[in-house]
């Protein structure tokens, strides 16, 4: 069936460019990257390509499962069977702090798992949430996954079944490290001290080194202590949990400290199965090349961004007073200003900030500041009159140095480790205020270094002097 027929059969009128993009995609045999602006209808274009070519089933990876209902809705419109699959933490029916560990120890005795022996309803479910609650929804999902045309799940969930293609939504997330702040570590280490002081001392030593990787032996030893406590049902297991989560993350990434906080940079990655179809609205040309895929780019107008050239957050040259003046003057010109910076800079600007790392109310006014690597820097819609990057968000030099090997393993020149995280973090932060095509906030890049990197933002941002 031709792509246009797929749309017509579904009673849909394609948007301009959708049919052409879908036809181009249907013609690619290997990996492909579709870059199209927000509002283009990438999901329908991709699904219609699969429907037209019969290349099914397909695995659809999303950063957050909240996007699942949009994909599932579009699949249903094209007469495809979707299923949204959740990880164990979300779908386990047992109330426990640590479903992974609980399941590892208790699965054979788990009543929800036992109930699976009676079989699962032979009905059409579109999501794990529709599975009856007396069953283990986590394992029951495998049955519905096997019957689906489009399986939507998180980037890192276990892959069940085999697929004709893997779609990666918001693919700009793949090539940048994911920065995670670890909370509750101090208390967890105190708990470990009470059980195994030597081990506690060892982990403190590693964290205090600044930038570090954690030995597998240390992780194993800590897991043994934790599992003993968990199996006993001891309250110490709950206290140790942040440490266990930290070590699991640390085993995959780079540990570092910033402003007293412990952070883990989880490295860039790519799905190990393919062919992969990458989707994004904000991939500039230099990053596009790193995907090593056939590129289908839907032309769109670049947004204008102004560089403020007399300020910087470069280590040792920070112009905090300059940022104070800039933000204060912007507050006089605009009602709602979004600003993004690293924690190292935010702590020095608190006197001009009205909302710090919290979602402002609907009728907000003033300056809302967010950590550029924090939870508000992606996936959230924050309309504003101006959006400001307070400094070019380069990672600390030691972290960047260690990231090089991860890019090398992906077949990407490690020298790119310097600019990829900075460019992707900037575009994602700006994207919070430019999610709808109608939004046109003033975009300000407040750091002279942005000018040097202007070509890395084309054609998404067109960078000019202010
Ligand atoms: S078998 Fe299912 S319900 Fe039981 S602990 Fe494991 S994931 Fe949870």
Tab-separated table of C-alpha atoms and ligand atoms in Angstrom:
chain	number	residue	atom	x	y	z
A	1	UNK	CA	0.000	0.000	0.000
A	2	UNK	CA	1.332	3.458	-0.853
A	3	UNK	CA	1.833	5.988	1.944
A	4	UNK	CA	-0.914	8.270	0.656
A	5	UNK	CA	-3.350	5.347	0.655
A	6	UNK	CA	-2.450	4.641	4.295
A	7	UNK	CA	-3.483	8.187	5.192
A	8	UNK	CA	-6.626	8.065	3.035
A	9	UNK	CA	-7.698	4.703	4.451
A	10	UNK	CA	-7.381	6.167	7.950
A	11	UNK	CA	-9.445	9.218	6.907
A	12	UNK	CA	-6.457	11.511	7.552
A	13	UNK	CA	-5.268	14.459	5.509
A	14	UNK	CA	-1.455	14.434	5.503
A	15	UNK	CA	0.331	17.626	6.490
A	16	UNK	CA	2.699	19.182	3.939
A	17	UNK	CA	5.823	17.052	3.569
A	18	UNK	CA	4.556	14.087	5.615
A	19	UNK	CA	3.969	11.760	2.658
A	20	UNK	CA	7.329	12.630	1.073
A	21	UNK	CA	9.189	12.047	4.360
A	22	UNK	CA	7.370	8.740	4.910
A	23	UNK	CA	8.124	7.563	1.371
A	24	UNK	CA	11.793	8.468	1.759
A	25	UNK	CA	11.890	6.573	5.054
A	26	UNK	CA	10.175	3.521	3.593
A	27	UNK	CA	12.910	3.411	0.950
A	28	UNK	CA	15.818	3.302	3.446
A	29	UNK	CA	17.036	-0.193	4.312
A	30	UNK	CA	19.611	0.610	7.024
A	31	UNK	CA	19.675	3.242	9.780
A	32	UNK	CA	17.868	6.523	9.097
A	33	UNK	CA	17.582	9.877	10.842
A	34	UNK	CA	14.429	11.971	10.391
A	35	UNK	CA	14.839	15.580	11.498
A	36	UNK	CA	11.603	17.559	11.329
A	37	UNK	CA	10.299	20.542	13.306
A	38	UNK	CA	7.832	20.239	16.187
A	39	UNK	CA	4.294	20.065	14.809
A	40	UNK	CA	5.340	18.334	11.562
A	41	UNK	CA	3.788	15.025	12.631
A	42	UNK	CA	6.876	12.794	12.730
A	43	UNK	CA	5.052	9.975	14.521
A	44	UNK	CA	2.342	9.653	11.862
A	45	UNK	CA	4.907	9.954	9.071
A	46	UNK	CA	7.029	7.129	10.503
A	47	UNK	CA	4.088	4.881	11.343
A	48	UNK	CA	2.614	5.357	7.868
A	49	UNK	CA	5.998	4.392	6.366
A	50	UNK	CA	5.964	1.137	8.340
A	51	UNK	CA	2.299	0.504	7.527
A	52	UNK	CA	2.968	1.115	3.862
A	53	UNK	CA	6.044	-1.135	3.633
A	54	UNK	CA	4.662	-3.807	5.985
A	55	UNK	CA	7.885	-3.537	8.006
A	56	UNK	CA	6.364	-4.656	11.314
A	57	UNK	CA	6.558	-5.170	14.252
A	58	UNK	CA	8.547	-2.162	15.316
A	59	UNK	CA	10.047	-1.249	18.686
A	60	UNK	CA	9.579	2.433	19.612
A	61	UNK	CA	11.956	3.716	22.285
A	62	UNK	CA	11.025	6.836	24.249
A	63	UNK	CA	12.827	8.860	26.891
A	64	UNK	CA	9.687	9.017	29.014
A	65	UNK	CA	6.687	6.677	28.921
A	66	UNK	CA	4.396	9.730	29.147
A	67	UNK	CA	4.933	10.063	25.374
A	68	UNK	CA	3.553	6.552	24.895
A	69	UNK	CA	-0.115	7.512	24.616
A	70	UNK	CA	0.590	9.902	21.708
A	71	UNK	CA	2.363	7.164	19.743
A	72	UNK	CA	-0.222	4.579	20.670
A	73	UNK	CA	-3.044	6.955	19.589
A	74	UNK	CA	-1.435	7.566	16.185
A	75	UNK	CA	-0.844	3.824	15.701
A	76	UNK	CA	-4.525	3.099	16.357
A	77	UNK	CA	-5.548	5.731	13.803
A	78	UNK	CA	-3.547	3.817	11.180
A	79	UNK	CA	-5.114	0.504	12.201
A	80	UNK	CA	-1.918	-0.740	13.866
A	81	UNK	CA	-1.869	-2.586	17.201
A	82	UNK	CA	0.224	-0.671	19.757
A	83	UNK	CA	1.324	-1.773	23.208
A	84	UNK	CA	2.976	0.412	25.865
A	85	UNK	CA	5.359	-1.713	27.947
A	86	UNK	CA	6.663	-0.544	31.323
A	87	UNK	CA	9.757	-1.521	33.285
A	88	UNK	CA	9.623	-3.493	36.505
A	89	UNK	CA	9.815	-0.427	38.773
A	90	UNK	CA	6.541	0.869	37.329
A	91	UNK	CA	4.613	-2.327	36.597
A	92	UNK	CA	5.522	-4.638	39.509
A	93	UNK	CA	2.335	-5.269	41.504
A	94	UNK	CA	4.145	-5.659	44.850
A	95	UNK	CA	4.508	-2.590	47.078
A	96	UNK	CA	8.233	-2.519	47.812
A	97	UNK	CA	11.079	0.016	47.765
A	98	UNK	CA	13.104	-2.121	45.394
A	99	UNK	CA	11.056	-4.243	42.936
A	100	UNK	CA	14.226	-5.485	41.178
A	101	UNK	CA	15.652	-6.968	44.343
A	102	UNK	CA	12.311	-8.195	45.645
A	103	UNK	CA	11.634	-10.001	42.390
A	104	UNK	CA	15.107	-11.510	42.283
A	105	UNK	CA	14.566	-13.102	45.702
A	106	UNK	CA	10.818	-13.793	45.708
A	107	UNK	CA	9.597	-14.281	42.156
A	108	UNK	CA	8.774	-17.995	42.453
A	109	UNK	CA	6.720	-17.286	45.603
A	110	UNK	CA	5.132	-14.079	44.333
A	111	UNK	CA	1.295	-14.514	44.224
A	112	UNK	CA	0.980	-12.205	41.202
A	113	UNK	CA	3.498	-14.327	39.336
A	114	UNK	CA	1.752	-17.539	40.432
A	115	UNK	CA	-1.514	-16.212	38.994
A	116	UNK	CA	0.091	-16.123	35.542
A	117	UNK	CA	-0.143	-19.941	35.513
A	118	UNK	CA	-3.887	-19.574	34.875
A	119	UNK	CA	-3.010	-17.678	31.696
A	120	UNK	CA	-3.590	-14.054	30.729
A	121	UNK	CA	-6.805	-12.687	29.138
A	122	UNK	CA	-6.753	-13.109	25.370
A	123	UNK	CA	-7.896	-9.526	24.818
A	124	UNK	CA	-6.507	-6.531	22.968
A	125	UNK	CA	-4.737	-4.288	25.474
A	126	UNK	CA	-2.832	-1.187	24.413
A	127	UNK	CA	-0.913	-0.652	27.656
A	128	UNK	CA	0.466	-2.515	30.681
A	129	UNK	CA	-1.984	-0.492	32.801
A	130	UNK	CA	-4.958	-2.352	31.294
A	131	UNK	CA	-3.701	-5.765	32.452
A	132	UNK	CA	-5.812	-7.069	35.394
A	133	UNK	CA	-4.191	-6.209	38.715
A	134	UNK	CA	-4.259	-9.752	40.170
A	135	UNK	CA	-1.561	-10.686	37.620
A	136	UNK	CA	2.114	-9.778	37.541
A	137	UNK	CA	1.772	-7.028	34.974
A	138	UNK	CA	5.493	-6.934	34.341
A	139	UNK	CA	5.756	-10.496	33.018
A	140	UNK	CA	2.212	-10.572	31.574
A	141	UNK	CA	3.283	-7.814	29.206
A	142	UNK	CA	5.404	-10.277	27.219
A	143	UNK	CA	2.204	-11.888	25.899
A	144	UNK	CA	0.764	-8.588	24.620
A	145	UNK	CA	4.118	-7.444	23.264
A	146	UNK	CA	4.233	-10.554	21.076
A	147	UNK	CA	0.871	-9.624	19.510
A	148	UNK	CA	1.602	-5.917	18.924
A	149	UNK	CA	2.661	-4.111	15.738
A	150	UNK	CA	4.240	-1.217	17.641
A	151	UNK	CA	5.782	-1.719	21.087
A	152	UNK	CA	6.510	1.515	22.961
A	153	UNK	CA	8.926	1.398	25.887
A	154	UNK	CA	11.658	3.305	27.677
A	155	UNK	CA	15.143	3.559	26.193
A	156	UNK	CA	16.645	1.177	28.729
A	157	UNK	CA	13.882	-1.380	29.247
A	158	UNK	CA	14.642	-5.053	28.573
A	159	UNK	CA	13.874	-5.840	24.914
A	160	UNK	CA	11.391	-8.687	24.441
A	161	UNK	CA	10.804	-10.185	20.995
A	162	UNK	CA	12.324	-9.414	17.619
A	163	UNK	CA	11.581	-6.393	15.461
A	164	UNK	CA	11.935	-5.242	11.870
A	165	UNK	CA	13.103	-1.792	13.042
A	166	UNK	CA	13.820	0.204	16.202
A	167	UNK	CA	12.628	3.813	16.384
A	168	UNK	CA	14.438	6.112	18.812
A	169	UNK	CA	12.289	9.123	19.691
A	170	UNK	CA	14.059	12.359	20.734
A	171	UNK	CA	17.270	10.849	19.436
A	172	UNK	CA	19.307	13.934	20.401
A	173	UNK	CA	19.369	12.309	23.875
A	174	UNK	CA	21.560	9.464	22.645
A	175	UNK	CA	24.781	11.230	21.844
A	176	UNK	CA	25.019	13.282	25.008
A	177	UNK	CA	25.793	12.005	28.501
A	178	UNK	CA	22.827	11.881	30.847
A	179	UNK	CA	23.728	13.742	34.053
A	180	UNK	CA	22.141	12.377	37.231
A	181	UNK	CA	22.384	13.963	40.671
A	182	UNK	CA	22.617	11.402	43.467
A	183	UNK	CA	20.632	12.325	46.563
A	184	UNK	CA	20.610	10.778	50.035
A	185	UNK	CA	24.126	9.384	49.696
A	186	UNK	CA	25.427	10.771	53.007
A	187	UNK	CA	22.763	8.981	55.062
A	188	UNK	CA	23.206	5.779	53.087
A	189	UNK	CA	26.960	5.850	53.742
A	190	UNK	CA	26.289	6.382	57.460
A	191	UNK	CA	24.131	3.241	57.366
A	192	UNK	CA	26.905	1.334	55.602
A	193	UNK	CA	29.406	2.530	58.239
A	194	UNK	CA	27.276	0.849	60.890
A	195	UNK	CA	27.373	-2.458	58.980
A	196	UNK	CA	30.778	-2.431	57.304
A	197	UNK	CA	32.887	0.627	58.197
A	198	UNK	CA	35.817	-0.381	55.978
A	199	UNK	CA	33.615	-0.520	52.903
A	200	UNK	CA	32.016	2.820	53.804
A	201	UNK	CA	35.472	4.363	54.084
A	202	UNK	CA	36.498	2.938	50.718
A	203	UNK	CA	33.455	4.401	48.917
A	204	UNK	CA	33.896	7.806	50.587
A	205	UNK	CA	37.507	7.815	49.400
A	206	UNK	CA	36.429	7.139	45.809
A	207	UNK	CA	33.737	9.844	45.818
A	208	UNK	CA	36.063	12.407	47.388
A	209	UNK	CA	38.630	11.884	44.643
A	210	UNK	CA	36.544	14.206	42.457
A	211	UNK	CA	36.239	12.367	39.157
A	212	UNK	CA	36.241	8.606	39.434
A	213	UNK	CA	35.043	5.235	38.244
A	214	UNK	CA	33.935	2.668	40.821
A	215	UNK	CA	35.587	-0.776	41.024
A	216	UNK	CA	33.282	-3.702	40.349
A	217	UNK	CA	34.593	-5.357	43.560
A	218	UNK	CA	33.317	-2.448	45.658
A	219	UNK	CA	29.919	-2.639	43.972
A	220	UNK	CA	29.716	-6.403	44.540
A	221	UNK	CA	30.700	-6.099	48.211
A	222	UNK	CA	28.098	-3.401	48.820
A	223	UNK	CA	25.394	-5.380	47.036
A	224	UNK	CA	26.104	-8.372	49.289
A	225	UNK	CA	25.648	-6.203	52.402
A	226	UNK	CA	22.464	-4.672	50.965
A	227	UNK	CA	20.976	-8.001	49.887
A	228	UNK	CA	21.503	-9.510	53.321
A	229	UNK	CA	19.627	-6.608	54.889
A	230	UNK	CA	16.908	-6.664	52.221
A	231	UNK	CA	16.346	-10.425	52.606
A	232	UNK	CA	15.953	-9.936	56.377
A	233	UNK	CA	13.408	-7.179	55.752
A	234	UNK	CA	15.645	-4.851	57.792
A	235	UNK	CA	15.019	-1.076	57.793
A	236	UNK	CA	18.734	-0.705	57.001
A	237	UNK	CA	17.994	-1.896	53.447
A	238	UNK	CA	15.826	1.178	52.887
A	239	UNK	CA	18.602	3.412	54.226
A	240	UNK	CA	21.154	1.754	51.939
A	241	UNK	CA	18.986	2.005	48.810
A	242	UNK	CA	20.311	5.402	47.552
A	243	UNK	CA	23.830	3.984	47.768
A	244	UNK	CA	22.857	0.892	45.782
A	245	UNK	CA	21.201	3.053	43.113
A	246	UNK	CA	24.277	5.251	43.024
A	247	UNK	CA	26.630	2.289	42.590
A	248	UNK	CA	24.494	0.783	39.835
A	249	UNK	CA	24.565	4.116	37.976
A	250	UNK	CA	28.255	4.608	38.741
A	251	UNK	CA	29.104	1.189	37.296
A	252	UNK	CA	27.918	2.523	33.929
A	253	UNK	CA	29.270	6.067	34.085
A	254	UNK	CA	31.593	8.720	35.478
A	255	UNK	CA	31.263	9.960	39.061
A	256	UNK	CA	32.118	13.576	39.840
A	257	UNK	CA	31.346	16.321	42.346
A	258	UNK	CA	29.939	19.755	41.660
A	259	UNK	CA	29.158	22.295	44.375
A	260	UNK	CA	29.220	19.508	46.983
A	261	UNK	CA	26.722	17.379	45.009
A	262	UNK	CA	27.620	13.912	43.761
A	263	UNK	CA	26.834	13.490	40.067
A	264	UNK	CA	27.040	10.600	37.628
A	265	UNK	CA	27.456	11.212	33.903
A	266	UNK	CA	25.864	8.236	32.146
A	267	UNK	CA	27.597	7.844	28.805
A	268	UNK	CA	26.109	8.251	25.320
A	269	UNK	CA	24.710	5.081	23.751
A	270	UNK	CA	22.962	3.559	20.745
A	271	UNK	CA	20.478	0.647	20.659
A	272	UNK	CA	22.369	-2.555	19.957
A	273	UNK	CA	19.683	-3.813	17.574
A	274	UNK	CA	18.583	-2.247	14.308
A	275	UNK	CA	17.923	-0.998	11.769
A	276	UNK	CA	17.459	2.170	13.808
A	277	UNK	CA	15.202	5.052	12.859
A	278	UNK	CA	16.256	8.150	14.791
A	279	UNK	CA	13.759	10.994	15.247
A	280	UNK	CA	14.419	14.526	16.415
A	281	UNK	CA	13.350	18.125	15.953
A	282	UNK	CA	16.630	19.667	17.067
A	283	UNK	CA	19.645	17.970	15.589
A	284	UNK	CA	22.112	20.366	13.993
A	285	UNK	CA	24.099	19.347	10.931
A	286	UNK	CA	27.421	18.485	12.658
A	287	UNK	CA	25.613	16.097	15.048
A	288	UNK	CA	23.506	14.628	12.241
A	289	UNK	CA	26.720	13.282	10.660
A	290	UNK	CA	27.619	11.388	13.847
A	291	UNK	CA	24.527	9.186	13.611
A	292	UNK	CA	26.041	7.407	10.602
A	293	UNK	CA	22.558	7.079	9.091
A	294	UNK	CA	20.678	8.118	5.938
A	295	UNK	CA	19.336	11.599	6.721
A	296	UNK	CA	15.868	12.888	5.866
A	297	UNK	CA	15.699	16.514	6.928
A	298	UNK	CA	12.485	18.516	6.626
A	299	UNK	CA	13.556	22.128	6.040
A	300	UNK	CA	12.580	24.618	8.731
A	301	UNK	CA	13.412	28.227	9.519
A	302	UNK	CA	16.362	28.533	11.917
A	303	UNK	CA	15.633	30.465	15.086
A	304	UNK	CA	17.691	33.571	15.724
A	305	UNK	CA	19.907	33.509	18.835
A	306	UNK	CA	21.908	36.473	20.122
A	307	UNK	CA	25.315	36.027	21.714
A	308	UNK	CA	26.252	38.309	24.606
A	309	UNK	CA	29.993	38.480	24.130
A	310	UNK	CA	31.266	40.193	27.288
A	311	UNK	CA	30.323	37.455	29.768
A	312	UNK	CA	31.494	33.897	30.370
A	313	UNK	CA	31.304	31.017	32.817
A	314	UNK	CA	34.686	29.659	31.725
A	315	UNK	CA	36.579	28.224	34.711
A	316	UNK	CA	38.687	30.961	36.314
A	317	UNK	CA	37.146	33.762	34.185
A	318	UNK	CA	33.554	33.783	35.526
A	319	UNK	CA	31.839	37.169	35.057
A	320	UNK	CA	29.181	36.850	37.753
A	321	UNK	CA	28.626	40.603	38.014
A	322	UNK	CA	28.055	40.760	34.237
A	323	UNK	CA	25.375	38.064	34.501
A	324	UNK	CA	23.703	39.901	37.391
A	325	UNK	CA	23.460	43.030	35.260
A	326	UNK	CA	22.236	41.131	32.197
A	327	UNK	CA	19.515	39.227	34.061
A	328	UNK	CA	18.369	42.337	35.938
A	329	UNK	CA	18.034	44.298	32.700
A	330	UNK	CA	16.144	41.413	31.046
A	331	UNK	CA	13.711	41.404	33.961
A	332	UNK	CA	12.867	45.014	33.122
A	333	UNK	CA	12.222	44.163	29.452
A	334	UNK	CA	10.407	40.824	29.744
A	335	UNK	CA	7.695	39.396	31.973
A	336	UNK	CA	8.793	35.745	31.955
A	337	UNK	CA	12.441	34.768	31.577
A	338	UNK	CA	13.743	31.218	31.579
A	339	UNK	CA	17.420	30.852	32.362
A	340	UNK	CA	19.671	27.803	32.404
A	341	UNK	CA	23.068	27.406	34.043
A	342	UNK	CA	25.173	24.853	35.866
A	343	UNK	CA	24.942	24.583	39.674
A	344	UNK	CA	28.406	26.133	39.939
A	345	UNK	CA	26.983	29.393	38.520
A	346	UNK	CA	23.425	29.224	39.888
A	347	UNK	CA	24.618	29.435	43.512
A	348	UNK	CA	26.215	32.795	42.733
A	349	UNK	CA	23.088	34.297	41.148
A	350	UNK	CA	20.408	33.433	43.707
A	351	UNK	CA	19.682	37.080	44.524
A	352	UNK	CA	18.129	37.725	41.074
A	353	UNK	CA	16.257	34.394	40.791
A	354	UNK	CA	12.491	34.206	41.462
A	355	UNK	CA	11.945	30.472	40.849
A	356	UNK	CA	14.773	27.987	41.235
A	357	UNK	CA	14.498	24.464	39.790
A	358	UNK	CA	10.733	24.351	40.339
A	359	UNK	CA	7.912	24.525	37.814
A	360	UNK	CA	6.565	28.082	38.066
A	361	UNK	CA	2.785	28.607	38.464
A	362	UNK	CA	0.698	29.217	35.303
A	363	UNK	CA	0.556	32.975	35.918
A	364	UNK	CA	4.249	33.326	36.735
A	365	UNK	CA	6.291	36.469	36.287
A	366	UNK	CA	10.021	36.999	36.818
A	367	UNK	CA	13.138	34.880	36.357
A	368	UNK	CA	12.906	31.091	36.530
A	369	UNK	CA	16.342	29.471	36.715
A	370	UNK	CA	17.070	25.795	36.097
A	371	UNK	CA	20.046	23.515	36.209
A	372	UNK	CA	20.947	23.010	32.558
A	373	UNK	CA	21.551	19.301	33.176
A	374	UNK	CA	18.552	18.904	35.505
A	375	UNK	CA	15.071	17.454	35.123
A	376	UNK	CA	13.536	20.682	33.744
A	377	UNK	CA	15.990	20.950	30.884
A	378	UNK	CA	14.195	18.344	28.763
A	379	UNK	CA	10.696	17.127	27.991
A	380	UNK	CA	8.935	20.010	29.793
A	381	UNK	CA	7.003	22.814	28.129
A	382	UNK	CA	7.872	26.179	29.754
A	383	UNK	CA	6.563	29.058	27.604
A	384	UNK	CA	8.443	32.330	28.198
A	385	UNK	CA	9.223	35.707	26.605
A	386	UNK	CA	12.971	35.146	26.748
A	387	UNK	CA	15.225	32.160	27.263
A	388	UNK	CA	18.810	32.708	28.396
A	389	UNK	CA	21.773	30.370	28.533
A	390	UNK	CA	23.819	31.680	31.432
A	391	UNK	CA	27.136	30.376	30.183
A	392	UNK	CA	28.052	27.724	27.646
A	393	UNK	CA	27.335	24.476	29.542
A	394	UNK	CA	30.581	22.599	29.042
A	395	UNK	CA	31.116	19.645	31.348
A	396	UNK	CA	34.090	19.829	33.738
A	397	UNK	CA	37.327	19.131	31.809
A	398	UNK	CA	38.085	15.908	33.758
A	399	UNK	CA	34.642	14.503	32.929
A	400	UNK	CA	35.020	15.425	29.267
A	401	UNK	CA	38.391	13.705	29.181
A	402	UNK	CA	36.823	10.486	30.462
A	403	UNK	CA	33.895	10.743	28.036
A	404	UNK	CA	36.268	10.486	25.110
A	405	UNK	CA	36.534	6.705	25.395
A	406	UNK	CA	32.749	6.272	25.205
A	407	UNK	CA	32.573	8.211	21.946
A	408	UNK	CA	35.513	6.237	20.626
A	409	UNK	CA	33.668	2.977	21.370
A	410	UNK	CA	30.685	4.277	19.379
A	411	UNK	CA	32.909	4.899	16.372
A	412	UNK	CA	32.775	8.682	16.917
A	413	UNK	CA	35.931	10.816	16.930
A	414	UNK	CA	36.638	11.386	20.675
A	415	UNK	CA	37.545	15.032	20.016
A	416	UNK	CA	33.796	15.634	19.671
A	417	UNK	CA	33.439	14.980	23.423
A	418	UNK	CA	34.114	18.684	24.036
A	419	UNK	CA	31.235	20.193	22.166
A	420	UNK	CA	28.478	17.541	21.837
A	421	UNK	CA	27.241	17.787	25.472
A	422	UNK	CA	27.395	21.604	25.354
A	423	UNK	CA	25.493	21.914	22.061
A	424	UNK	CA	22.817	19.319	22.896
A	425	UNK	CA	22.265	20.700	26.418
A	426	UNK	CA	21.881	24.223	24.991
A	427	UNK	CA	19.379	23.151	22.325
A	428	UNK	CA	17.349	21.132	24.789
A	429	UNK	CA	17.209	23.980	27.293
A	430	UNK	CA	16.112	26.478	24.633
A	431	UNK	CA	13.572	23.940	23.419
A	432	UNK	CA	11.641	24.319	26.700
A	433	UNK	CA	10.414	27.716	25.519
A	434	UNK	CA	10.117	26.892	21.813
A	435	UNK	CA	8.043	23.713	21.869
A	436	UNK	CA	5.229	25.119	19.759
A	437	UNK	CA	5.927	26.482	16.262
A	438	UNK	CA	4.171	29.751	17.255
A	439	UNK	CA	6.438	30.396	20.257
A	440	UNK	CA	9.043	33.054	19.506
A	441	UNK	CA	10.939	33.944	22.681
A	442	UNK	CA	14.060	36.075	22.533
A	443	UNK	CA	16.960	33.589	22.636
A	444	UNK	CA	20.087	34.819	24.379
A	445	UNK	CA	23.342	32.879	24.557
A	446	UNK	CA	25.265	34.658	27.280
A	447	UNK	CA	28.869	33.550	26.866
A	448	UNK	CA	31.420	34.701	24.296
A	449	UNK	CA	32.336	31.045	23.605
A	450	UNK	CA	29.015	30.411	21.833
A	451	UNK	CA	30.275	32.487	18.925
A	452	UNK	CA	33.186	30.151	18.337
A	453	UNK	CA	30.791	27.200	18.226
A	454	UNK	CA	28.138	28.907	16.036
A	455	UNK	CA	28.518	26.440	13.149
A	456	UNK	CA	27.680	23.516	15.461
A	457	UNK	CA	24.151	24.901	15.966
A	458	UNK	CA	23.242	25.326	12.279
A	459	UNK	CA	20.593	25.025	10.908
A	460	UNK	CA	18.619	24.852	14.172
A	461	UNK	CA	19.907	28.144	15.586
A	462	UNK	CA	21.306	31.026	13.632
A	463	UNK	CA	23.738	32.729	16.002
A	464	UNK	CA	24.340	36.483	15.787
A	465	UNK	CA	26.031	39.175	17.872
A	466	UNK	CA	23.687	41.039	20.202
B	1	LIG	S1	6.885	-11.509	39.785
B	1	LIG	FE1	6.009	-9.620	39.040
B	1	LIG	S2	4.706	-8.826	40.663
B	1	LIG	FE2	6.045	-10.398	41.534
B	1	LIG	S3	7.817	-9.278	42.300
B	1	LIG	FE3	8.316	-9.911	40.239
B	1	LIG	S4	7.726	-8.186	38.931
B	1	LIG	FE4	6.727	-7.903	40.910
